[in-house]
Coordinates of C-alpha atoms in Angstrom, one line a residue:
Chain A
X1 CA 8.6 -126.5 -94.8
X2 CA 11.7 -125.5 -96.6
X3 CA 12.2 -122.3 -98.6
X4 CA 12.2 -122.5 -102.4
X5 CA 15.7 -123.3 -103.5
X6 CA 15.5 -120.5 -106.0
X7 CA 15.4 -118.1 -103.0
X8 CA 18.9 -119.4 -101.6
X9 CA 22.3 -118.4 -102.7
X10 CA 23.4 -121.8 -103.0
X11 CA 26.4 -122.4 -100.6
X12 CA 28.7 -119.7 -101.8
X13 CA 31.8 -120.0 -99.2
X14 CA 34.3 -117.8 -100.7
X15 CA 33.7 -113.9 -101.4
X16 CA 36.5 -112.3 -103.3
X17 CA 37.9 -109.1 -101.8
X18 CA 35.4 -106.3 -102.9
X19 CA 38.2 -103.7 -103.2
X20 CA 40.0 -105.6 -105.8
X21 CA 36.9 -105.8 -107.7
X22 CA 36.6 -102.1 -107.2
X23 CA 40.1 -101.2 -108.2
X24 CA 39.8 -103.4 -111.2
X25 CA 36.5 -101.8 -112.3
X26 CA 38.3 -98.3 -111.6
X27 CA 41.3 -99.4 -113.8
X28 CA 39.2 -100.8 -116.5
X29 CA 37.0 -97.6 -116.7
X30 CA 40.1 -95.2 -116.3
X31 CA 38.5 -93.7 -113.4
X32 CA 40.1 -91.7 -110.6
X33 CA 39.4 -92.6 -107.0
X34 CA 37.3 -89.5 -106.6
X35 CA 35.2 -90.8 -109.7
X36 CA 34.7 -94.1 -108.3
X37 CA 33.8 -92.7 -105.1
X38 CA 31.0 -90.6 -106.7
X39 CA 29.8 -93.8 -108.4
X40 CA 29.7 -95.7 -105.1
X41 CA 27.9 -92.7 -103.5
X42 CA 30.5 -92.1 -100.8
X43 CA 33.1 -89.4 -100.1
X44 CA 36.7 -90.0 -101.6
X45 CA 37.9 -89.5 -97.9
X46 CA 35.8 -92.6 -96.8
X47 CA 36.7 -94.6 -99.5
X48 CA 40.4 -94.2 -98.8
X49 CA 39.9 -94.9 -95.4
X50 CA 37.9 -98.1 -96.0
X51 CA 40.4 -99.2 -98.5
X52 CA 43.2 -98.5 -96.1
X53 CA 42.0 -100.3 -93.3
X54 CA 40.6 -103.1 -95.5
X55 CA 37.0 -102.6 -94.7
X56 CA 34.3 -103.4 -97.0
X57 CA 32.0 -100.4 -98.0
X58 CA 28.5 -100.3 -97.1
X59 CA 25.8 -102.4 -98.9
X60 CA 24.3 -99.2 -100.3
X61 CA 27.5 -98.1 -102.0
X62 CA 27.8 -101.6 -103.9
X63 CA 24.1 -101.2 -105.0
X64 CA 24.7 -97.7 -106.2
X65 CA 28.0 -99.1 -108.2
X66 CA 26.0 -102.0 -109.3
X67 CA 23.4 -99.6 -111.0
X68 CA 26.0 -97.3 -112.4
X69 CA 28.2 -100.0 -114.3
X70 CA 25.0 -102.1 -115.0
X71 CA 26.2 -105.3 -113.4
X72 CA 24.0 -107.2 -110.8
X73 CA 24.8 -107.0 -107.2
X74 CA 25.7 -110.8 -106.9
X75 CA 27.6 -110.7 -109.8
X76 CA 29.6 -107.6 -108.6
X77 CA 30.1 -109.2 -105.2
X78 CA 31.5 -112.6 -106.6
X79 CA 33.6 -110.7 -109.2
X80 CA 31.7 -112.6 -111.7
X81 CA 31.0 -110.5 -114.8
X82 CA 32.4 -109.8 -118.2
X83 CA 34.9 -106.6 -117.7
X84 CA 35.1 -106.0 -121.5
X85 CA 31.8 -105.7 -122.0
X86 CA 31.3 -103.5 -118.9
X87 CA 34.1 -101.2 -120.3
X88 CA 32.2 -101.3 -123.9
X89 CA 29.1 -100.2 -122.3
X90 CA 30.5 -97.4 -120.1
X91 CA 32.1 -95.9 -123.0
X92 CA 29.3 -95.8 -125.1
X93 CA 29.2 -98.9 -127.2
X94 CA 26.4 -100.5 -126.0
X95 CA 25.7 -103.0 -129.0
X96 CA 28.2 -105.8 -128.0
X97 CA 26.9 -108.7 -126.1
X98 CA 28.5 -110.6 -123.1
X99 CA 30.8 -113.1 -124.9
X100 CA 28.8 -116.0 -124.1
X101 CA 25.8 -114.6 -126.1
X102 CA 28.0 -113.5 -128.8
X103 CA 29.7 -116.7 -129.9
X104 CA 28.0 -119.4 -131.9
X105 CA 25.0 -117.1 -132.5
X106 CA 22.5 -118.7 -134.6
X107 CA 19.4 -116.7 -133.5
X108 CA 18.3 -113.2 -134.2
X109 CA 17.9 -110.4 -131.6
X110 CA 14.2 -110.1 -132.6
X111 CA 13.5 -113.2 -131.1
X112 CA 14.3 -111.9 -127.7
X113 CA 13.5 -108.2 -127.9
X114 CA 9.7 -108.8 -127.3
X115 CA 10.7 -110.6 -124.1
X116 CA 11.8 -107.5 -122.7
X117 CA 8.8 -105.6 -124.0
X118 CA 6.7 -108.1 -122.2
X119 CA 8.6 -107.9 -119.2
X120 CA 8.4 -104.1 -119.0
X121 CA 4.5 -104.3 -119.8
X122 CA 3.6 -106.8 -117.2
X123 CA 6.2 -106.3 -114.4
X124 CA 7.3 -102.7 -114.9
X125 CA 10.2 -100.8 -116.2
X126 CA 12.1 -101.4 -113.1
X127 CA 12.0 -105.0 -113.5
X128 CA 13.2 -104.8 -117.0
X129 CA 16.1 -102.7 -115.9
X130 CA 17.1 -105.0 -113.1
X131 CA 16.9 -108.0 -115.6
X132 CA 18.9 -106.3 -118.2
X133 CA 21.5 -105.5 -115.6
X134 CA 21.5 -109.1 -114.3
X135 CA 22.7 -110.2 -117.7
X136 CA 24.9 -107.3 -118.3
X137 CA 22.7 -106.2 -121.2
X138 CA 21.7 -102.6 -122.3
X139 CA 18.8 -101.3 -124.3
X140 CA 21.3 -100.5 -127.0
X141 CA 22.2 -104.4 -127.8
X142 CA 18.8 -104.8 -129.0
X143 CA 18.5 -101.8 -131.6
X144 CA 19.2 -104.0 -134.5
X145 CA 16.7 -106.8 -134.5
X146 CA 18.6 -108.8 -137.4
X147 CA 21.8 -108.9 -135.2
X148 CA 22.8 -112.4 -134.1
X149 CA 22.4 -113.8 -130.5
X150 CA 23.1 -117.2 -129.2
X151 CA 20.2 -119.1 -128.0
X152 CA 21.8 -119.5 -124.7
X153 CA 20.5 -116.1 -123.7
X154 CA 16.9 -117.4 -124.3
X155 CA 17.5 -120.3 -122.2
X156 CA 19.1 -118.3 -119.5
X157 CA 16.3 -115.7 -119.4
X158 CA 13.7 -118.3 -119.5
X159 CA 15.2 -120.3 -116.7
X160 CA 15.7 -117.1 -114.7
X161 CA 12.0 -116.2 -115.3
X162 CA 10.9 -119.7 -114.1
X163 CA 13.0 -119.7 -111.0
X164 CA 12.0 -116.3 -110.1
X165 CA 8.2 -116.3 -110.7
X166 CA 7.6 -120.2 -110.3
X167 CA 4.8 -119.9 -113.1
X168 CA 5.4 -121.6 -116.3
X169 CA 2.3 -119.8 -117.7
X170 CA 4.4 -116.8 -117.9
X171 CA 6.7 -118.3 -120.6
X172 CA 3.8 -119.4 -122.8
X173 CA 2.2 -115.9 -122.3
X174 CA 5.5 -114.2 -123.3
X175 CA 5.7 -116.2 -126.5
X176 CA 2.2 -115.5 -127.2
X177 CA 3.1 -111.7 -126.6
X178 CA 6.0 -111.8 -128.7
X179 CA 4.2 -112.7 -131.8
X180 CA 1.3 -110.4 -131.2
X181 CA 3.6 -107.4 -130.8
X182 CA 5.5 -107.9 -133.9
X183 CA 2.5 -107.3 -135.9
X184 CA 4.0 -104.4 -137.9
X185 CA 7.4 -106.0 -138.5
X186 CA 8.0 -107.4 -142.2
X187 CA 7.4 -110.9 -141.3
X188 CA 4.3 -109.9 -139.6
X189 CA 3.0 -108.0 -142.6
X190 CA 3.9 -111.0 -144.6
X191 CA 1.8 -113.4 -142.3
X192 CA -1.0 -110.8 -142.3
X193 CA -1.9 -111.5 -145.9
X194 CA -3.0 -114.9 -144.9
X195 CA -6.8 -115.6 -145.0
X196 CA -6.9 -118.7 -142.8
X197 CA -5.0 -120.3 -140.1
X198 CA -3.9 -122.9 -142.6
X199 CA -2.4 -120.2 -144.5
X200 CA -0.7 -118.7 -141.7
X201 CA 1.1 -121.8 -140.5
X202 CA 1.9 -122.6 -144.0
X203 CA 3.7 -119.3 -144.6
X204 CA 5.3 -119.2 -141.1
X205 CA 7.0 -122.4 -141.3
X206 CA 7.8 -122.3 -145.3
X207 CA 8.9 -118.8 -145.6
X208 CA 9.0 -116.6 -142.4
X209 CA 10.7 -118.6 -139.8
X210 CA 13.7 -119.9 -141.8
X211 CA 14.3 -116.2 -143.2
X212 CA 13.5 -114.1 -140.1
X213 CA 14.0 -116.0 -136.9
X214 CA 16.5 -118.7 -136.2
X215 CA 18.9 -121.5 -137.4
X216 CA 19.1 -123.4 -134.0
X217 CA 15.9 -125.5 -135.0
X218 CA 14.9 -126.7 -138.4
X219 CA 11.1 -126.5 -138.5
X220 CA 9.0 -128.6 -140.7
X221 CA 5.2 -128.8 -141.2
X222 CA 4.5 -132.6 -140.8
X223 CA 1.0 -132.1 -141.2
X224 CA -1.3 -129.4 -142.4
X225 CA -5.0 -129.3 -143.5
X226 CA -8.1 -127.2 -142.9
X227 CA -8.5 -128.5 -139.4
X228 CA -5.1 -128.8 -137.8
X229 CA -1.5 -128.8 -138.3
X230 CA 1.7 -130.6 -136.7
X231 CA 4.9 -128.7 -136.5
X232 CA 8.3 -130.4 -135.7
X233 CA 11.5 -128.9 -134.8
X234 CA 14.6 -130.5 -134.6
X235 CA 18.0 -128.9 -133.4
X236 CA 20.1 -127.9 -136.4
X237 CA 23.4 -129.5 -137.3
X238 CA 25.1 -126.0 -136.4
X239 CA 23.4 -126.2 -133.0
X240 CA 24.4 -129.8 -132.3
X241 CA 27.8 -129.0 -133.2
X242 CA 28.2 -126.1 -130.6
X243 CA 30.1 -127.0 -127.7
X244 CA 27.6 -127.4 -124.5
X245 CA 24.6 -127.6 -126.9
X246 CA 22.9 -130.2 -124.7
X247 CA 22.1 -127.1 -122.3
X248 CA 20.8 -125.1 -125.0
X249 CA 17.7 -127.3 -125.6
X250 CA 15.5 -126.3 -122.8
X251 CA 11.9 -126.7 -121.7
X252 CA 11.6 -123.0 -120.9
X253 CA 12.3 -122.0 -124.4
X254 CA 10.0 -124.8 -125.6
X255 CA 7.1 -123.3 -123.7
X256 CA 7.8 -119.9 -125.3
X257 CA 7.7 -121.4 -128.6
X258 CA 4.4 -123.0 -127.7
X259 CA 3.0 -119.7 -126.8
X260 CA 4.4 -118.0 -129.9
X261 CA 2.7 -120.8 -132.1
X262 CA -0.7 -120.1 -130.7
X263 CA -0.4 -116.6 -131.4
X264 CA 0.5 -116.8 -135.2
X265 CA -3.1 -116.7 -136.4
X266 CA -3.6 -113.5 -134.8
X267 CA -1.5 -111.8 -137.6
X268 CA -4.5 -112.5 -139.9
X269 CA -6.8 -111.2 -137.3
X270 CA -7.8 -114.8 -136.3
X271 CA -8.1 -116.0 -132.8
X272 CA -5.1 -117.7 -131.1
X273 CA -5.0 -121.4 -131.0
X274 CA -4.5 -123.8 -128.2
X275 CA -1.1 -125.8 -128.9
X276 CA -0.4 -129.1 -127.5
X277 CA 3.0 -130.2 -127.2
X278 CA 3.3 -133.8 -128.2
X279 CA 7.1 -134.5 -128.1
X280 CA 10.1 -132.5 -126.7
X281 CA 13.8 -132.6 -127.3
X282 CA 14.5 -131.2 -123.9
X283 CA 13.1 -134.5 -122.5
X284 CA 15.0 -136.7 -124.7
X285 CA 12.9 -137.0 -127.7
X286 CA 14.2 -136.7 -131.3
X287 CA 12.2 -133.5 -132.0
X288 CA 9.9 -131.0 -130.6
X289 CA 6.5 -131.6 -131.8
X290 CA 3.5 -129.3 -131.6
X291 CA -0.1 -130.1 -132.5
X292 CA -2.5 -127.3 -133.2
X293 CA -6.2 -128.1 -133.7
X294 CA -7.8 -125.0 -135.5
X295 CA -11.0 -125.6 -133.8
X296 CA -9.7 -125.2 -130.2
X297 CA -9.3 -121.5 -129.9
X298 CA -8.2 -119.5 -126.8
X299 CA -11.3 -117.5 -125.6
X300 CA -10.4 -113.9 -124.9
X301 CA -7.2 -113.8 -126.8
X302 CA -7.9 -112.6 -130.1
X303 CA -6.4 -110.0 -132.6
Chain B
X1 CA 12.8 -94.0 -96.4
X2 CA 16.6 -93.8 -95.6
X3 CA 18.6 -96.9 -96.7
X4 CA 19.6 -97.6 -93.0
X5 CA 16.0 -97.7 -91.8
X6 CA 14.9 -100.0 -94.7
X7 CA 17.7 -102.3 -94.5
X8 CA 17.4 -102.4 -90.6
X9 CA 13.7 -103.4 -90.8
X10 CA 14.6 -106.3 -93.4
X11 CA 17.4 -107.4 -91.5
X12 CA 15.6 -107.9 -88.2
X13 CA 12.5 -109.4 -90.2
X14 CA 14.9 -111.9 -92.0
X15 CA 16.8 -112.8 -88.7
X16 CA 13.6 -113.4 -86.6
X17 CA 12.1 -115.3 -89.5
X18 CA 14.6 -117.9 -89.3
X19 CA 14.9 -117.8 -85.7
X20 CA 18.5 -116.8 -85.5
X21 CA 19.8 -115.0 -82.5
X22 CA 22.2 -111.8 -83.1
X23 CA 24.9 -113.9 -81.7
X24 CA 24.5 -116.8 -84.4
X25 CA 24.3 -114.0 -87.2
X26 CA 27.3 -112.4 -86.0
X27 CA 29.3 -115.5 -85.9
X28 CA 28.3 -116.3 -89.6
X29 CA 29.2 -112.9 -90.6
X30 CA 32.3 -112.8 -88.7
X31 CA 31.5 -109.7 -86.8
X32 CA 30.5 -108.8 -83.0
X33 CA 27.0 -109.2 -81.8
X34 CA 27.0 -105.4 -81.1
X35 CA 27.8 -104.7 -84.9
X36 CA 24.5 -106.7 -85.5
X37 CA 22.5 -104.7 -83.0
X38 CA 23.8 -101.3 -84.6
X39 CA 22.7 -102.7 -87.9
X40 CA 19.4 -103.6 -86.6
X41 CA 18.9 -100.3 -84.9
X42 CA 19.5 -98.5 -88.1
X43 CA 22.6 -96.9 -86.8
X44 CA 25.0 -98.8 -89.2
X45 CA 24.6 -100.2 -92.5
X46 CA 25.8 -103.9 -93.2
X47 CA 28.9 -104.0 -95.4
X48 CA 28.8 -105.4 -98.8
X49 CA 30.1 -109.0 -97.7
X50 CA 27.8 -108.9 -94.6
X51 CA 24.7 -108.3 -96.5
X52 CA 25.7 -111.0 -99.0
X53 CA 26.4 -113.5 -96.2
X54 CA 23.4 -112.5 -94.4
X55 CA 21.3 -113.1 -97.5
X56 CA 22.7 -116.6 -97.9
X57 CA 22.2 -117.4 -94.4
X58 CA 18.5 -116.4 -94.2
X59 CA 17.7 -117.5 -97.6
X60 CA 16.6 -114.1 -99.1
X61 CA 17.7 -112.6 -102.6
X62 CA 19.9 -109.6 -101.7
X63 CA 18.9 -107.4 -104.6
X64 CA 15.2 -107.9 -103.9
X65 CA 15.0 -107.6 -100.2
X66 CA 17.1 -104.3 -100.6
X67 CA 15.0 -102.8 -103.3
X68 CA 11.5 -103.7 -102.4
X69 CA 11.8 -103.7 -98.4
X70 CA 9.8 -106.7 -97.6
X71 CA 10.1 -110.4 -97.5
X72 CA 7.8 -112.9 -99.5
X73 CA 8.0 -116.4 -100.7
X74 CA 4.4 -116.5 -101.8
X75 CA 3.8 -119.9 -100.1
X76 CA 0.3 -121.3 -99.6
X77 CA -1.1 -121.2 -96.0
X78 CA -0.1 -124.4 -93.9
X79 CA -1.7 -125.5 -91.0
X80 CA 1.5 -125.8 -88.9
X81 CA 2.7 -122.3 -90.1
X82 CA 5.5 -121.9 -92.5
X83 CA 8.4 -120.6 -90.7
X84 CA 8.6 -122.9 -87.6
X85 CA 11.8 -121.3 -86.4
X86 CA 10.6 -117.7 -86.3
X87 CA 10.9 -115.7 -83.0
X88 CA 8.3 -112.8 -83.7
X89 CA 6.7 -112.0 -80.6
X90 CA 2.9 -112.5 -81.0
X91 CA 0.2 -112.8 -78.3
X92 CA -1.7 -116.3 -78.2
X93 CA -5.0 -114.6 -79.5
X94 CA -3.1 -114.0 -82.8
X95 CA -1.1 -117.5 -83.1
X96 CA -4.1 -119.6 -82.5
X97 CA -6.1 -120.5 -85.9
X98 CA -3.3 -118.6 -87.8
X99 CA -4.7 -119.2 -91.2
X100 CA -4.3 -115.6 -92.7
X101 CA -1.3 -114.3 -94.4
X102 CA 0.1 -110.8 -93.4
X103 CA -0.5 -109.6 -97.2
X104 CA -4.4 -110.0 -96.3
X105 CA -3.8 -107.3 -93.4
X106 CA -1.9 -104.9 -95.5
X107 CA -4.9 -102.8 -96.9
X108 CA -6.1 -102.5 -93.1
X109 CA -2.9 -101.5 -91.9
X110 CA -2.6 -99.0 -94.8
X111 CA -5.9 -97.6 -93.9
X112 CA -5.0 -97.5 -90.3
X113 CA -1.8 -95.6 -91.0
X114 CA -3.4 -93.2 -93.2
X115 CA -6.1 -92.1 -90.9
X116 CA -4.2 -92.3 -87.6
X117 CA -0.5 -91.9 -88.5
X118 CA 2.4 -94.0 -88.4
X119 CA 3.1 -93.3 -84.7
X120 CA -0.4 -94.7 -83.7
X121 CA 0.2 -97.7 -85.6
X122 CA 3.5 -98.4 -83.7
X123 CA 1.9 -97.6 -80.5
X124 CA -1.1 -100.1 -81.5
X125 CA 1.3 -102.8 -82.2
X126 CA 3.1 -102.1 -79.1
X127 CA 0.1 -102.4 -77.0
X128 CA -1.0 -105.5 -78.6
X129 CA 2.5 -106.9 -77.9
X130 CA 3.1 -107.7 -81.6
X131 CA 6.5 -107.5 -83.1
X132 CA 6.1 -104.8 -86.0
X133 CA 8.6 -106.5 -87.9
X134 CA 6.4 -109.3 -88.5
X135 CA 4.4 -107.2 -90.7
X136 CA 7.2 -107.2 -93.3
X137 CA 7.0 -110.9 -93.9
X138 CA 4.2 -110.9 -96.4
X139 CA 3.6 -114.6 -96.1
X140 CA 3.7 -114.8 -92.3
X141 CA 0.5 -116.3 -90.8
X142 CA -1.6 -114.7 -88.3
X143 CA -5.2 -115.4 -87.0
X144 CA -7.8 -113.4 -88.7
X145 CA -8.8 -112.0 -85.3
X146 CA -5.9 -109.6 -85.8
X147 CA -7.7 -108.1 -88.7
X148 CA -11.0 -108.1 -87.1
X149 CA -9.6 -106.4 -83.9
X150 CA -8.1 -103.8 -86.2
X151 CA -11.3 -103.3 -88.0
X152 CA -13.3 -103.1 -84.8
X153 CA -10.9 -100.4 -83.3
X154 CA -11.3 -98.4 -86.4
X155 CA -15.2 -98.7 -86.5
X156 CA -15.2 -97.6 -82.7
X157 CA -12.8 -94.8 -83.5
X158 CA -15.2 -93.7 -86.3
X159 CA -12.6 -93.7 -89.1
X160 CA -14.2 -96.7 -90.7
X161 CA -17.7 -96.3 -91.8
X162 CA -19.8 -98.1 -94.3
X163 CA -19.3 -95.3 -96.9
X164 CA -15.2 -95.7 -96.4
X165 CA -15.4 -99.3 -97.4
X166 CA -14.5 -98.3 -101.1
X167 CA -11.8 -96.4 -100.0
X168 CA -10.3 -99.4 -97.9
X169 CA -10.8 -101.9 -100.7
X170 CA -9.3 -99.7 -103.6
X171 CA -5.7 -100.5 -102.0
X172 CA -6.4 -103.9 -103.4
X173 CA -5.4 -102.5 -106.9
X174 CA -2.0 -101.4 -105.6
X175 CA 0.4 -104.2 -106.6
X176 CA 2.4 -103.9 -103.5
X177 CA -0.6 -105.0 -101.4
X178 CA 0.0 -108.6 -102.9
X179 CA 4.0 -108.7 -102.4
X180 CA 5.6 -111.1 -104.8
X181 CA 2.0 -112.3 -106.0
X182 CA 1.8 -109.1 -108.1
X183 CA 4.1 -111.1 -110.7
X184 CA 1.4 -113.4 -111.0
X185 CA -1.3 -111.0 -111.9
X186 CA 0.5 -108.5 -113.8
X187 CA 0.5 -110.4 -117.1
X188 CA -3.3 -111.3 -116.8
X189 CA -5.7 -109.4 -118.8
X190 CA -9.6 -109.3 -118.2
X191 CA -11.6 -109.3 -115.0
X192 CA -12.5 -112.8 -115.4
X193 CA -9.0 -114.0 -115.7
X194 CA -7.9 -111.9 -112.7
X195 CA -10.8 -113.2 -110.5
X196 CA -10.1 -117.0 -111.4
X197 CA -6.4 -116.5 -110.7
X198 CA -6.9 -114.9 -107.2
X199 CA -9.6 -117.5 -106.6
X200 CA -7.1 -120.2 -107.5
X201 CA -4.6 -118.4 -105.2
X202 CA -6.8 -117.9 -102.2
X203 CA -4.6 -120.0 -100.1
X204 CA -1.7 -117.6 -100.5
X205 CA -3.9 -115.0 -98.7
X206 CA -5.8 -117.0 -96.2
X207 CA -7.8 -120.5 -95.6
X208 CA -10.3 -118.9 -93.2
X209 CA -12.9 -119.4 -96.0
X210 CA -13.4 -121.9 -98.8
X211 CA -13.9 -120.4 -102.3
X212 CA -15.7 -122.7 -104.6
X213 CA -16.6 -121.9 -108.2
X214 CA -20.1 -123.1 -108.8
X215 CA -20.5 -122.0 -112.3
X216 CA -18.5 -120.5 -115.1
X217 CA -19.4 -119.0 -118.4
X218 CA -18.1 -116.4 -120.8
X219 CA -20.5 -114.0 -119.1
X220 CA -19.3 -114.7 -115.6
X221 CA -19.1 -116.9 -112.7
X222 CA -20.8 -118.0 -109.4
X223 CA -18.8 -118.2 -106.5
X224 CA -19.7 -119.8 -103.1
X225 CA -18.0 -118.7 -100.1
X226 CA -18.1 -120.6 -96.8
X227 CA -16.4 -120.4 -93.3
X228 CA -14.0 -123.1 -92.5
X229 CA -14.4 -125.2 -89.3
X230 CA -11.9 -123.1 -87.3
X231 CA -14.0 -119.9 -88.0
X232 CA -16.6 -121.0 -85.4
X233 CA -14.1 -120.0 -82.7
X234 CA -13.6 -116.5 -84.3
X235 CA -15.9 -113.8 -83.4
X236 CA -16.6 -112.2 -87.0
X237 CA -20.2 -111.5 -86.7
X238 CA -20.5 -109.5 -83.6
X239 CA -22.7 -106.3 -83.1
X240 CA -19.7 -104.0 -84.1
X241 CA -18.6 -105.9 -87.0
X242 CA -22.0 -107.0 -88.4
X243 CA -21.6 -108.2 -91.9
X244 CA -18.5 -106.2 -92.4
X245 CA -16.7 -109.3 -93.6
X246 CA -19.1 -110.2 -96.3
X247 CA -19.2 -106.7 -97.6
X248 CA -15.5 -106.4 -97.7
X249 CA -15.2 -109.6 -99.6
X250 CA -17.7 -108.3 -102.2
X251 CA -15.7 -105.1 -102.5
X252 CA -12.4 -107.1 -102.6
X253 CA -13.5 -108.9 -105.5
X254 CA -14.8 -106.0 -107.3
X255 CA -11.9 -103.8 -107.0
X256 CA -9.5 -106.7 -107.7
X257 CA -11.3 -107.3 -111.0
X258 CA -10.2 -103.8 -112.0
X259 CA -6.6 -104.4 -111.1
X260 CA -5.5 -104.2 -114.7
X261 CA -7.6 -101.3 -115.5
X262 CA -10.7 -103.1 -116.9
X263 CA -14.1 -102.0 -115.7
X264 CA -15.0 -103.6 -112.6
X265 CA -17.3 -106.4 -112.1
X266 CA -20.8 -106.4 -110.8
X267 CA -21.7 -108.7 -107.9
X268 CA -25.1 -110.1 -107.0
X269 CA -25.5 -111.8 -103.7
X270 CA -27.8 -114.8 -104.1
X271 CA -27.3 -116.1 -100.5
X272 CA -25.6 -114.5 -97.5
X273 CA -24.1 -116.5 -94.6
X274 CA -24.3 -113.3 -92.5
X275 CA -28.4 -113.5 -93.1
X276 CA -29.1 -117.0 -92.5
X277 CA -27.5 -119.1 -95.1
X278 CA -24.7 -121.7 -94.4
X279 CA -22.6 -119.6 -97.3
X280 CA -22.4 -116.4 -99.4
X281 CA -23.0 -117.0 -103.1
X282 CA -22.0 -114.4 -105.5
X283 CA -23.1 -114.2 -109.0
X284 CA -20.4 -112.1 -110.8
X285 CA -20.9 -110.6 -114.1
X286 CA -17.6 -110.3 -116.0
X287 CA -18.8 -109.5 -119.6

């Protein structure tokens, strides 16, 4: 039996010189040798000796440095991280995102803030911190829920969670939790005025989602009556025009959306609904289509 | 635990898991064999690139292994074992019918160490000729005989009495007892959902017994537990153990149902394999 692929670092052959990376970090952050040694939890003398004789530092030093500059260990060793962002964060500006998540940002950060709350709630604060560090993110980036973010982040995060936990149910549960934890947000209050599941979905897709959430997909209620509804989402023209957009329509995000849709009735203190996906843009269909039968409720998951 | 000691243990365990010799690892890392020997003795920490390349060689995540201190791929029990190349020393008594995962033994090992101390644990495994590093591989496979022998030892030593079963089983509520599987449980809520999930994942713990859901309702479930064929070769119902296995399983399910902080379930035993029936049937009230 082979080990799961996600547990292998796939065939990395060349590792950059670690001291080049350390020196660049020191230069970028304007740190003295003594300061960088302190961050690496070794003495300045030892650092000088190791550098002089071109010897790598011990792994504990790299782990300590990775924690201090908020860069994942793998990224640090491979010298594959955003230096500008690292500097921004180090000098106190923790609001800027990595460039790949800042450009072509059509979603709002409120769509991903609950993901980290979910991770902390169910996997612990240490895991939240590790994952933030892995993506070179900080808590400061999520202070303003209306600030924009590229959907690429949700794609990368859901892919990471899928690879790491190998349990797709987590993504749906995360989507479900996202809606549930936003009860007191402005859109939650709006949806809370609904008196039936029909009204919830009507308000959600005709008013709330376009205003508060995202412009990556254009959502439409195909069918809505007292017994069920069908929701369709198509990639927006802006998303399609984004370079590499074919990689931004991902099954992981679709699962999160399904969970989110199932939880919408809880705003009106109604039970969650079971959501069935009948078409998927990530699998080549023209749109994502979700069918929600209001008689098919999720036992044990109520408001 | 000092980083040297923790890294040394994981390094040894991961190397043995993949059947690599120190020489093979040293060649891949571009260092001498004596350097590997020193790392494994805790006298030296691997360098950044050595740790990174080593993780790549043996298929572990460098961050995770470093921080958590164990190895776990959370794979189901396989009849032929999972890590065919592994070189852990183990007596034949514990390699035959190896259908239990290390994670099932963790509560017992913890209990042993709490009552006898870590030194006595090292002496015990040394005397049994078991490589202690094996117990860092949470989905390594071992015969249930190992746990039964450990329990027998503790019963005969007077530290495990019927009234201590609660203390032993309560360890199940500790996420670290489940290794990587803790991630599967931490997002669940409600005793019913937890029990259903662990029953579904029984094969990531052991396949010595079959676990069949006979009834399922909003109020609870009925579970039938029957020994599998190979258990006829294991002495799990002798004079010392009695019906320990049955009592432990009941406590295990009860304690696990409270994993997320809910009130524990109540279990009524309808039939007992240890008292004449072919299987144990538990009626479990979750509501």
